[in-house]
Amino acid sequence: EVKLVESGGGLVQPGRSLKLSCAASGFSFNDYWMGWVRQAPGKGLEWIGEINQDSSTINYTPSLKDKFTISRDNAQNTLYLQMSKLGSEDTAIYYCARAGIPFDYWGQGVMVTVSS
Amino acid sequence: DIQMTQSPASLSASLGETVTIECLASEDIYSNLAWYQQKPGKSPQLLIYDASSLQDGVPSRFSGSESGTQYSLEINSLQSEDAATYFCQQHHDYPFTFGSGTKLEIK
């Protein structure tokens, strides 16, 4: 069974950084692109970016490219999202997803709240 | 960026009815279009990919079609469990943008 479990969310002060993790199981992690999507409270879905199997290609939505960094550790079957200079506009549920055809499996999401 | 204009924002329909949700791409996306269903408090689930291919396990009452840059999701014989928000997403060119969503209420 494919399983994606995000962690690392919580309350963070404006201007600070936070790193999310996504633990993958039930499939060959290093065979797939992986990605992140976020959803602000009561809003739609926003594609953050995707990383290929060997981390040689990473694509971001332009408005987040300088704030967010996607990485992965294939030995640990884990995807990461490093977020910096966080502002209230970054308050959202963050989902990791397997970029199959395109996002065929999603995690349950992790809440990030940016507030003082 | 490719813009995905989704309509309607919301709709209400009765059990057994058929509904159609549409997404208009700002440029040709060559059938690289997915549809997702999201129920309250849950993560999105893939319904359709490549405009008309049904994801494994998705009921056949869901179908996708296209006409030029207009993409449609049709749900036949509405069931109560179809109450959800539906999103389209183009996966042709980065960034892979989503439509704004359609909230479906079952009367």
Short mmCIF file of C-alpha atoms in Angstrom, two decimals:
data_model
loop_
_atom_site.label_atom_id
_atom_site.label_comp_id
_atom_site.label_asym_id
_atom_site.label_seq_id
_atom_site.Cartn_x
_atom_site.Cartn_y
_atom_site.Cartn_z
CA GLU A 1 0.00 0.00 0.00
CA VAL A 2 1.36 3.40 -1.00
CA LYS A 3 1.68 5.63 2.03
CA LEU A 4 2.89 9.22 2.35
CA VAL A 5 3.13 10.76 5.79
CA GLU A 6 4.03 14.42 6.25
CA SER A 7 5.50 15.82 9.44
CA GLY A 8 7.21 18.91 10.76
CA GLY A 9 4.34 21.36 10.65
CA GLY A 10 3.12 23.63 13.41
CA LEU A 11 3.13 27.23 14.54
CA VAL A 12 6.05 29.34 13.37
CA GLN A 13 6.78 33.04 13.73
CA PRO A 14 6.91 35.33 10.69
CA GLY A 15 10.33 35.49 9.10
CA ARG A 16 11.40 32.13 10.47
CA SER A 17 12.15 28.88 8.66
CA LEU A 18 10.59 25.44 8.82
CA LYS A 19 11.40 22.09 7.24
CA LEU A 20 8.71 19.59 6.37
CA SER A 21 9.31 15.90 5.80
CA CYS A 22 7.33 13.30 3.90
CA ALA A 23 8.01 9.65 4.64
CA ALA A 24 7.14 7.35 1.76
CA SER A 25 6.45 3.63 1.83
CA GLY A 26 4.76 0.94 -0.22
CA PHE A 27 6.47 1.75 -3.51
CA SER A 28 9.92 2.15 -4.98
CA PHE A 29 10.54 5.76 -3.91
CA ASN A 30 13.57 6.29 -6.13
CA ASP A 31 11.55 5.45 -9.26
CA TYR A 32 9.23 8.43 -8.98
CA TRP A 33 9.15 12.19 -9.22
CA MET A 34 7.73 13.65 -6.01
CA GLY A 35 6.07 16.97 -5.32
CA TRP A 36 4.51 19.40 -2.87
CA VAL A 37 1.14 21.17 -3.04
CA ARG A 38 -0.35 23.54 -0.51
CA GLN A 39 -3.84 24.73 0.34
CA ALA A 40 -4.54 27.87 2.34
CA PRO A 41 -7.55 27.64 4.67
CA GLY A 42 -10.75 27.56 2.65
CA LYS A 43 -8.86 28.08 -0.61
CA GLY A 44 -7.80 26.11 -3.65
CA LEU A 45 -4.72 24.05 -4.41
CA GLU A 46 -1.36 25.63 -5.20
CA TRP A 47 1.38 23.59 -6.89
CA ILE A 48 4.70 24.27 -5.15
CA GLY A 49 7.11 22.11 -7.10
CA GLU A 50 8.44 18.71 -8.05
CA ILE A 51 11.77 16.88 -7.88
CA ASN A 52 12.92 14.08 -10.12
CA GLN A 53 14.27 10.71 -9.10
CA ASP A 54 17.93 11.63 -8.62
CA SER A 55 17.38 15.27 -7.60
CA SER A 56 19.00 16.53 -10.80
CA THR A 57 15.84 18.41 -11.83
CA ILE A 58 13.68 20.48 -9.51
CA ASN A 59 10.88 22.69 -10.73
CA TYR A 60 9.16 25.36 -8.65
CA THR A 61 6.30 27.73 -9.04
CA PRO A 62 8.09 31.04 -9.75
CA SER A 63 6.68 32.99 -6.81
CA LEU A 64 8.11 30.47 -4.31
CA LYS A 65 11.41 29.65 -5.94
CA ASP A 66 13.47 31.92 -3.69
CA LYS A 67 11.75 30.86 -0.46
CA PHE A 68 11.23 27.11 -0.75
CA THR A 69 13.67 24.28 -1.45
CA ILE A 70 12.62 20.77 -2.32
CA SER A 71 15.01 17.88 -1.68
CA ARG A 72 14.91 14.14 -1.16
CA ASP A 73 16.86 11.33 0.45
CA ASN A 74 16.31 8.14 -1.51
CA ALA A 75 18.14 6.05 1.10
CA GLN A 76 15.59 7.19 3.70
CA ASN A 77 12.60 7.25 1.32
CA THR A 78 11.94 10.80 2.43
CA LEU A 79 10.97 14.00 0.66
CA TYR A 80 11.64 17.41 2.19
CA LEU A 81 10.40 20.96 1.86
CA GLN A 82 12.60 23.65 3.38
CA MET A 83 10.69 26.89 3.80
CA SER A 84 12.32 30.21 4.68
CA LYS A 85 11.23 33.80 5.30
CA LEU A 86 7.76 32.60 6.15
CA GLY A 87 4.87 35.04 6.14
CA SER A 88 1.19 34.84 6.97
CA GLU A 89 0.49 34.04 3.32
CA ASP A 90 2.30 30.74 3.80
CA THR A 91 -0.26 29.52 6.33
CA ALA A 92 -1.68 26.40 4.70
CA ILE A 93 -1.96 22.65 4.69
CA TYR A 94 1.06 21.22 2.90
CA TYR A 95 0.66 17.98 0.99
CA CYS A 96 3.34 15.79 -0.46
CA ALA A 97 2.36 13.70 -3.44
CA ARG A 98 3.78 11.08 -5.73
CA ALA A 99 4.13 12.57 -9.18
CA GLY A 100 2.89 9.59 -11.12
CA ILE A 101 0.33 10.62 -13.71
CA PRO A 102 0.61 13.38 -12.41
CA PHE A 103 -0.20 13.23 -8.65
CA ASP A 104 -1.61 9.78 -8.11
CA TYR A 105 -1.06 9.47 -4.34
CA TRP A 106 -1.24 12.19 -1.70
CA GLY A 107 -0.33 12.37 1.94
CA GLN A 108 -2.82 13.44 4.58
CA GLY A 109 -1.25 16.88 4.77
CA VAL A 110 0.41 18.86 7.54
CA MET A 111 -0.71 22.24 8.81
CA VAL A 112 1.69 25.17 8.93
CA THR A 113 0.54 28.30 10.72
CA VAL A 114 2.63 31.44 10.48
CA SER A 115 1.78 33.83 13.27
CA SER A 116 3.40 35.80 16.03
CA ASP B 1 2.15 30.42 -16.56
CA ILE B 2 -0.81 28.54 -18.03
CA GLN B 3 -4.08 29.74 -16.49
CA MET B 4 -6.86 27.25 -15.80
CA THR B 5 -10.29 28.87 -15.62
CA GLN B 6 -12.68 26.50 -13.88
CA SER B 7 -16.48 26.81 -13.83
CA PRO B 8 -18.85 26.89 -12.15
CA ALA B 9 -17.50 27.78 -8.72
CA SER B 10 -20.32 25.81 -7.16
CA LEU B 11 -23.33 23.80 -8.16
CA SER B 12 -26.13 21.88 -6.58
CA ALA B 13 -27.70 18.79 -8.10
CA SER B 14 -29.99 15.95 -7.10
CA LEU B 15 -29.23 12.28 -6.68
CA GLY B 16 -29.18 10.49 -10.02
CA GLU B 17 -28.59 13.64 -12.06
CA THR B 18 -25.66 14.34 -14.38
CA VAL B 19 -23.37 17.31 -13.88
CA THR B 20 -20.55 18.82 -15.90
CA ILE B 21 -17.61 20.83 -14.65
CA GLU B 22 -15.36 22.68 -17.06
CA CYS B 23 -11.83 23.99 -17.22
CA LEU B 24 -10.54 26.31 -19.91
CA ALA B 25 -6.80 26.39 -20.47
CA SER B 26 -5.17 29.65 -21.53
CA GLU B 27 -3.18 27.76 -24.16
CA ASP B 28 -2.93 24.32 -25.66
CA ILE B 29 -2.06 21.73 -23.01
CA TYR B 30 -2.24 18.74 -25.35
CA SER B 31 -4.63 16.70 -23.19
CA ASN B 32 -2.29 16.92 -20.18
CA LEU B 33 -5.16 17.52 -17.80
CA ALA B 34 -6.06 15.83 -14.53
CA TRP B 35 -9.16 15.98 -12.36
CA TYR B 36 -9.14 15.56 -8.59
CA GLN B 37 -11.85 15.13 -5.99
CA GLN B 38 -11.39 16.54 -2.51
CA LYS B 39 -13.81 15.80 0.31
CA PRO B 40 -13.90 18.03 3.40
CA GLY B 41 -10.92 17.47 5.66
CA LYS B 42 -9.31 15.02 3.25
CA SER B 43 -6.51 15.15 0.74
CA PRO B 44 -7.31 15.29 -3.00
CA GLN B 45 -7.79 12.05 -4.90
CA LEU B 46 -6.94 11.59 -8.57
CA LEU B 47 -9.99 10.81 -10.71
CA ILE B 48 -8.86 11.31 -14.29
CA TYR B 49 -5.56 11.93 -16.01
CA ASP B 50 -4.59 12.74 -19.60
CA ALA B 51 -8.01 14.38 -19.96
CA SER B 52 -10.02 11.17 -20.24
CA SER B 53 -8.20 8.23 -18.63
CA LEU B 54 -9.91 6.91 -15.52
CA GLN B 55 -7.65 6.30 -12.54
CA ASP B 56 -7.79 2.76 -11.14
CA GLY B 57 -10.65 2.29 -8.70
CA VAL B 58 -12.61 5.35 -9.79
CA PRO B 59 -16.26 4.62 -10.63
CA SER B 60 -17.14 4.66 -14.31
CA ARG B 61 -19.79 7.34 -13.73
CA PHE B 62 -16.86 9.78 -13.83
CA SER B 63 -15.63 10.69 -17.31
CA GLY B 64 -13.46 13.33 -18.90
CA SER B 65 -13.47 14.91 -22.32
CA GLU B 66 -11.94 17.75 -24.24
CA SER B 67 -12.70 20.16 -27.04
CA GLY B 68 -9.78 22.33 -28.02
CA THR B 69 -8.58 23.98 -24.84
CA GLN B 70 -11.85 23.29 -23.00
CA TYR B 71 -11.85 20.26 -20.70
CA SER B 72 -14.85 18.74 -19.01
CA LEU B 73 -15.54 16.40 -16.14
CA GLU B 74 -18.91 14.68 -16.25
CA ILE B 75 -20.41 12.84 -13.34
CA ASN B 76 -23.37 10.61 -14.19
CA SER B 77 -25.96 9.18 -11.81
CA LEU B 78 -24.89 11.38 -8.91
CA GLN B 79 -24.44 9.64 -5.60
CA SER B 80 -24.38 11.22 -2.15
CA GLU B 81 -20.67 10.40 -1.82
CA ASP B 82 -19.92 12.62 -4.82
CA ALA B 83 -20.40 15.73 -2.68
CA ALA B 84 -16.94 17.27 -2.79
CA THR B 85 -14.81 19.95 -4.38
CA TYR B 86 -13.34 19.14 -7.77
CA PHE B 87 -10.13 20.60 -9.18
CA CYS B 88 -8.55 20.41 -12.59
CA GLN B 89 -4.79 20.60 -13.09
CA GLN B 90 -2.72 20.98 -16.22
CA HIS B 91 0.44 18.87 -16.30
CA HIS B 92 1.78 20.05 -19.63
CA ASP B 93 4.08 22.90 -18.66
CA TYR B 94 5.64 24.07 -15.42
CA PRO B 95 4.31 25.35 -13.12
CA PHE B 96 1.55 22.73 -13.13
CA THR B 97 -1.36 25.03 -12.31
CA PHE B 98 -4.70 24.09 -10.77
CA GLY B 99 -8.15 25.42 -11.49
CA SER B 100 -9.91 27.30 -8.69
CA GLY B 101 -12.23 24.43 -7.82
CA THR B 102 -15.92 23.56 -8.07
CA LYS B 103 -17.89 22.73 -4.96
CA LEU B 104 -20.60 20.16 -5.69
CA GLU B 105 -23.54 19.88 -3.33
CA ILE B 106 -25.99 17.00 -3.53
CA LYS B 107 -29.57 18.03 -2.81
#
